[in-house]
Amino acid sequence: VFLALMNLSHSVFADQEAGNASFVKSSEYGRVYAKSIPSDDYGTKGKTLVYAVDEEGDKLLYAFDWFANRIYLLENVGSVVRLGPWARGHEPNDQDFAIGFYLQGKKLKEYSTLDIVEMGYEENMNVGMSVSHYTVFEEIIGYRWLRNDVWAFDVKTHEGKVLSFDVSTGMLRSQEEETTDQII
C-alpha cells in the first residue's frame, strides 16, 4: 500500500504545470532570435519580439501579441512557427492552440488541437496525455527544404502520421504536392 501511494503521489507531482517564463530562441545559424515574454502565469498571452543579430546592435524585425515557449525560426525566409503549450484537459477542442505559422511578421494560419486531430487521424483521437494535460504532437520534426525557396514544416502525430505544412502559406500540403516535390 505504501509503495502504491508513493507511486501515485509521484505521478501527481510530475503532472504539475510549469508556469510561463520569458524565453529566448535562436534560429539554426544564430542570425535571428525570438524573445517571448508572458503576461500570464499560464497560456499564450504575452508578446514575442523577433530580432536580427547585427554588429551594430540587434534590429527588431517582427513583433507579435502572443507568448510561446516553443518557437522555430527560418531566418532566410522570415518564417516563424510557434507551438502551443500542453493543453489542459483530455480531449482536443477548437479553443486549445496547437500550432501557428507566420511569415515576415504576418499571421498566415493558426490551428487548434481539434484542427490537428481532424487532419491527422483516421478514426480515433489518439493524443499524448498526462493526468491533466494532453498534446496532439508526438514529435516536432521541424523545417524541411524542398527546392529553391520552398520549405515545409513537419510534425508527427501520436499515430505516426507526418503532417507537412507549407511555410509560405501555413496550409497543410497535399499528398500530390509531396509526391511532386519528391519527383523534382
Short mmCIF file of C-alpha atoms in Angstrom, two decimals:
data_model
loop_
_atom_site.label_atom_id
_atom_site.label_comp_id
_atom_site.label_asym_id
_atom_site.label_seq_id
_atom_site.Cartn_x
_atom_site.Cartn_y
_atom_site.Cartn_z
CA VAL A 1 0.00 0.00 0.00
CA PHE A 2 2.82 2.37 0.90
CA LEU A 3 4.54 1.80 -2.47
CA ALA A 4 1.28 2.31 -4.34
CA LEU A 5 0.68 5.62 -2.54
CA MET A 6 4.26 6.73 -3.25
CA ASN A 7 3.85 5.96 -6.96
CA LEU A 8 0.53 7.79 -7.08
CA SER A 9 1.92 10.87 -5.33
CA HIS A 10 4.93 10.87 -7.69
CA SER A 11 2.69 10.87 -10.77
CA VAL A 12 0.53 13.69 -9.39
CA PHE A 13 3.59 15.85 -8.63
CA ALA A 14 5.07 15.04 -12.03
CA ASP A 15 1.91 16.39 -13.64
CA GLN A 16 2.09 19.83 -12.06
CA GLU A 17 2.02 22.50 -14.73
CA ALA A 18 5.09 24.68 -15.01
CA GLY A 19 4.34 28.37 -15.12
CA ASN A 20 5.33 30.58 -18.03
CA ALA A 21 8.76 32.20 -18.04
CA SER A 22 10.43 34.52 -20.52
CA PHE A 23 12.04 32.54 -23.31
CA VAL A 24 14.72 33.17 -25.95
CA LYS A 25 15.22 31.01 -29.03
CA SER A 26 17.68 31.49 -31.89
CA SER A 27 17.48 30.29 -35.46
CA GLU A 28 19.71 27.42 -36.54
CA TYR A 29 22.62 29.68 -37.50
CA GLY A 30 22.01 32.28 -34.80
CA ARG A 31 21.44 35.28 -37.07
CA VAL A 32 17.86 35.74 -35.84
CA TYR A 33 16.36 35.19 -32.41
CA ALA A 34 12.98 35.47 -30.73
CA LYS A 35 12.34 36.77 -27.22
CA SER A 36 8.95 35.71 -25.86
CA ILE A 37 7.59 37.35 -22.71
CA PRO A 38 4.43 36.07 -20.98
CA SER A 39 1.81 38.34 -19.45
CA ASP A 40 0.07 35.49 -17.54
CA ASP A 41 1.35 32.60 -15.47
CA TYR A 42 -0.17 30.11 -17.94
CA GLY A 43 -1.38 30.18 -21.53
CA THR A 44 -0.37 32.16 -24.61
CA LYS A 45 -0.93 35.80 -23.60
CA GLY A 46 2.13 37.99 -23.92
CA LYS A 47 4.44 39.32 -26.61
CA THR A 48 7.15 37.93 -28.83
CA LEU A 49 9.84 40.03 -30.47
CA VAL A 50 11.99 38.70 -33.32
CA TYR A 51 15.39 40.32 -33.85
CA ALA A 52 18.16 40.13 -36.45
CA VAL A 53 21.62 39.98 -34.89
CA ASP A 54 23.80 42.79 -36.19
CA GLU A 55 27.33 44.03 -35.39
CA GLU A 56 25.93 47.49 -34.62
CA GLY A 57 23.12 46.17 -32.42
CA ASP A 58 20.14 43.90 -32.75
CA LYS A 59 17.39 45.07 -35.10
CA LEU A 60 13.71 44.38 -34.37
CA LEU A 61 12.16 42.52 -37.32
CA TYR A 62 8.71 41.49 -36.08
CA ALA A 63 6.50 41.90 -33.01
CA PHE A 64 3.67 39.51 -32.13
CA ASP A 65 0.94 39.74 -29.49
CA TRP A 66 1.40 36.21 -28.13
CA PHE A 67 3.70 34.17 -25.88
CA ALA A 68 5.16 30.78 -26.75
CA ASN A 69 7.84 28.69 -25.13
CA ARG A 70 8.41 26.67 -28.31
CA ILE A 71 9.33 28.72 -31.39
CA TYR A 72 11.05 27.79 -34.64
CA LEU A 73 12.71 30.38 -36.89
CA LEU A 74 13.84 30.14 -40.51
CA GLU A 75 15.98 33.25 -40.91
CA ASN A 76 16.48 33.40 -44.68
CA VAL A 77 12.72 33.14 -45.32
CA GLY A 78 11.33 35.13 -42.40
CA SER A 79 9.28 32.19 -41.13
CA VAL A 80 8.19 31.86 -37.51
CA VAL A 81 6.38 28.78 -36.22
CA ARG A 82 5.01 28.71 -32.69
CA LEU A 83 3.63 25.76 -30.79
CA GLY A 84 1.02 25.85 -28.09
CA PRO A 85 1.58 24.61 -24.56
CA TRP A 86 0.34 21.25 -23.38
CA ALA A 87 -3.42 21.79 -23.35
CA ARG A 88 -5.43 21.33 -20.16
CA GLY A 89 -7.97 18.51 -20.15
CA HIS A 90 -8.07 15.26 -22.10
CA GLU A 91 -9.82 15.97 -25.37
CA PRO A 92 -8.90 18.17 -28.34
CA ASN A 93 -11.13 21.18 -28.91
CA ASP A 94 -11.23 24.33 -31.01
CA GLN A 95 -10.16 26.58 -28.10
CA ASP A 96 -6.77 24.95 -27.42
CA PHE A 97 -3.97 26.38 -29.57
CA ALA A 98 -1.73 23.80 -31.29
CA ILE A 99 0.44 25.49 -33.94
CA GLY A 100 0.72 28.79 -35.81
CA PHE A 101 2.56 29.92 -38.93
CA TYR A 102 3.81 33.46 -39.59
CA LEU A 103 5.78 34.95 -42.47
CA GLN A 104 7.57 38.30 -42.50
CA GLY A 105 5.70 39.30 -39.34
CA LYS A 106 2.22 38.44 -40.63
CA LYS A 107 -0.04 35.64 -39.45
CA LEU A 108 -0.63 33.01 -42.13
CA LYS A 109 -2.58 30.31 -40.32
CA GLU A 110 -3.22 29.08 -36.78
CA TYR A 111 -4.58 25.67 -35.84
CA SER A 112 -6.36 24.37 -32.74
CA THR A 113 -5.78 20.93 -31.29
CA LEU A 114 -9.09 19.85 -32.84
CA ASP A 115 -7.92 21.05 -36.28
CA ILE A 116 -4.79 18.91 -35.98
CA VAL A 117 -6.72 15.85 -34.85
CA GLU A 118 -9.09 16.19 -37.79
CA MET A 119 -6.11 16.46 -40.18
CA GLY A 120 -4.06 13.65 -38.79
CA TYR A 121 -6.25 10.90 -37.51
CA GLU A 122 -8.42 8.39 -39.26
CA GLU A 123 -10.89 7.03 -36.69
CA ASN A 124 -9.51 7.51 -33.19
CA MET A 125 -8.43 10.65 -31.39
CA ASN A 126 -5.07 9.46 -30.14
CA VAL A 127 -3.39 12.14 -28.03
CA GLY A 128 -0.47 12.12 -25.62
CA MET A 129 -1.86 12.55 -22.11
CA SER A 130 -0.78 13.13 -18.57
CA VAL A 131 -3.13 13.21 -15.60
CA SER A 132 -4.50 16.64 -16.51
CA HIS A 133 -2.98 17.71 -19.86
CA TYR A 134 -2.68 16.48 -23.43
CA THR A 135 -0.72 17.11 -26.62
CA VAL A 136 -1.53 16.31 -30.25
CA PHE A 137 2.09 16.05 -31.44
CA GLU A 138 4.40 13.16 -30.72
CA GLU A 139 7.36 14.86 -32.36
CA ILE A 140 8.24 18.22 -33.87
CA ILE A 141 10.37 17.37 -36.89
CA GLY A 142 10.85 20.98 -37.96
CA TYR A 143 11.77 22.74 -41.18
CA ARG A 144 12.47 20.78 -44.35
CA TRP A 145 13.93 22.29 -47.52
CA LEU A 146 12.17 21.13 -50.68
CA ARG A 147 13.65 23.21 -53.51
CA ASN A 148 14.70 26.79 -54.27
CA ASP A 149 12.80 28.90 -51.69
CA VAL A 150 10.17 26.23 -50.96
CA TRP A 151 10.13 24.98 -47.37
CA ALA A 152 7.88 22.75 -45.31
CA PHE A 153 7.43 22.38 -41.55
CA ASP A 154 6.74 18.83 -40.37
CA VAL A 155 5.15 17.46 -37.22
CA LYS A 156 4.36 13.88 -36.29
CA THR A 157 1.07 12.86 -34.66
CA HIS A 158 0.74 10.23 -31.94
CA GLU A 159 -0.46 7.80 -34.58
CA GLY A 160 2.75 8.22 -36.55
CA LYS A 161 1.33 10.36 -39.36
CA VAL A 162 3.57 13.19 -40.55
CA LEU A 163 1.73 16.43 -41.25
CA SER A 164 3.64 18.70 -43.60
CA PHE A 165 2.77 22.41 -43.77
CA ASP A 166 3.81 24.87 -46.48
CA VAL A 167 5.88 27.57 -44.76
CA SER A 168 4.80 30.24 -47.27
CA THR A 169 1.05 29.70 -46.69
CA GLY A 170 0.71 27.81 -43.41
CA MET A 171 -1.55 25.32 -45.20
CA LEU A 172 -1.31 21.55 -44.95
CA ARG A 173 0.49 20.18 -48.01
CA SER A 174 -1.40 17.65 -50.10
CA GLN A 175 -0.13 14.18 -50.94
CA GLU A 176 0.10 15.35 -54.57
CA GLU A 177 2.42 18.23 -53.56
CA GLU A 178 4.59 15.85 -51.56
CA THR A 179 4.82 13.40 -54.48
CA THR A 180 5.64 16.19 -56.97
CA ASP A 181 8.42 17.53 -54.75
CA GLN A 182 9.89 14.02 -54.36
CA ILE A 183 10.00 13.66 -58.16
CA ILE A 184 11.62 17.09 -58.64
#
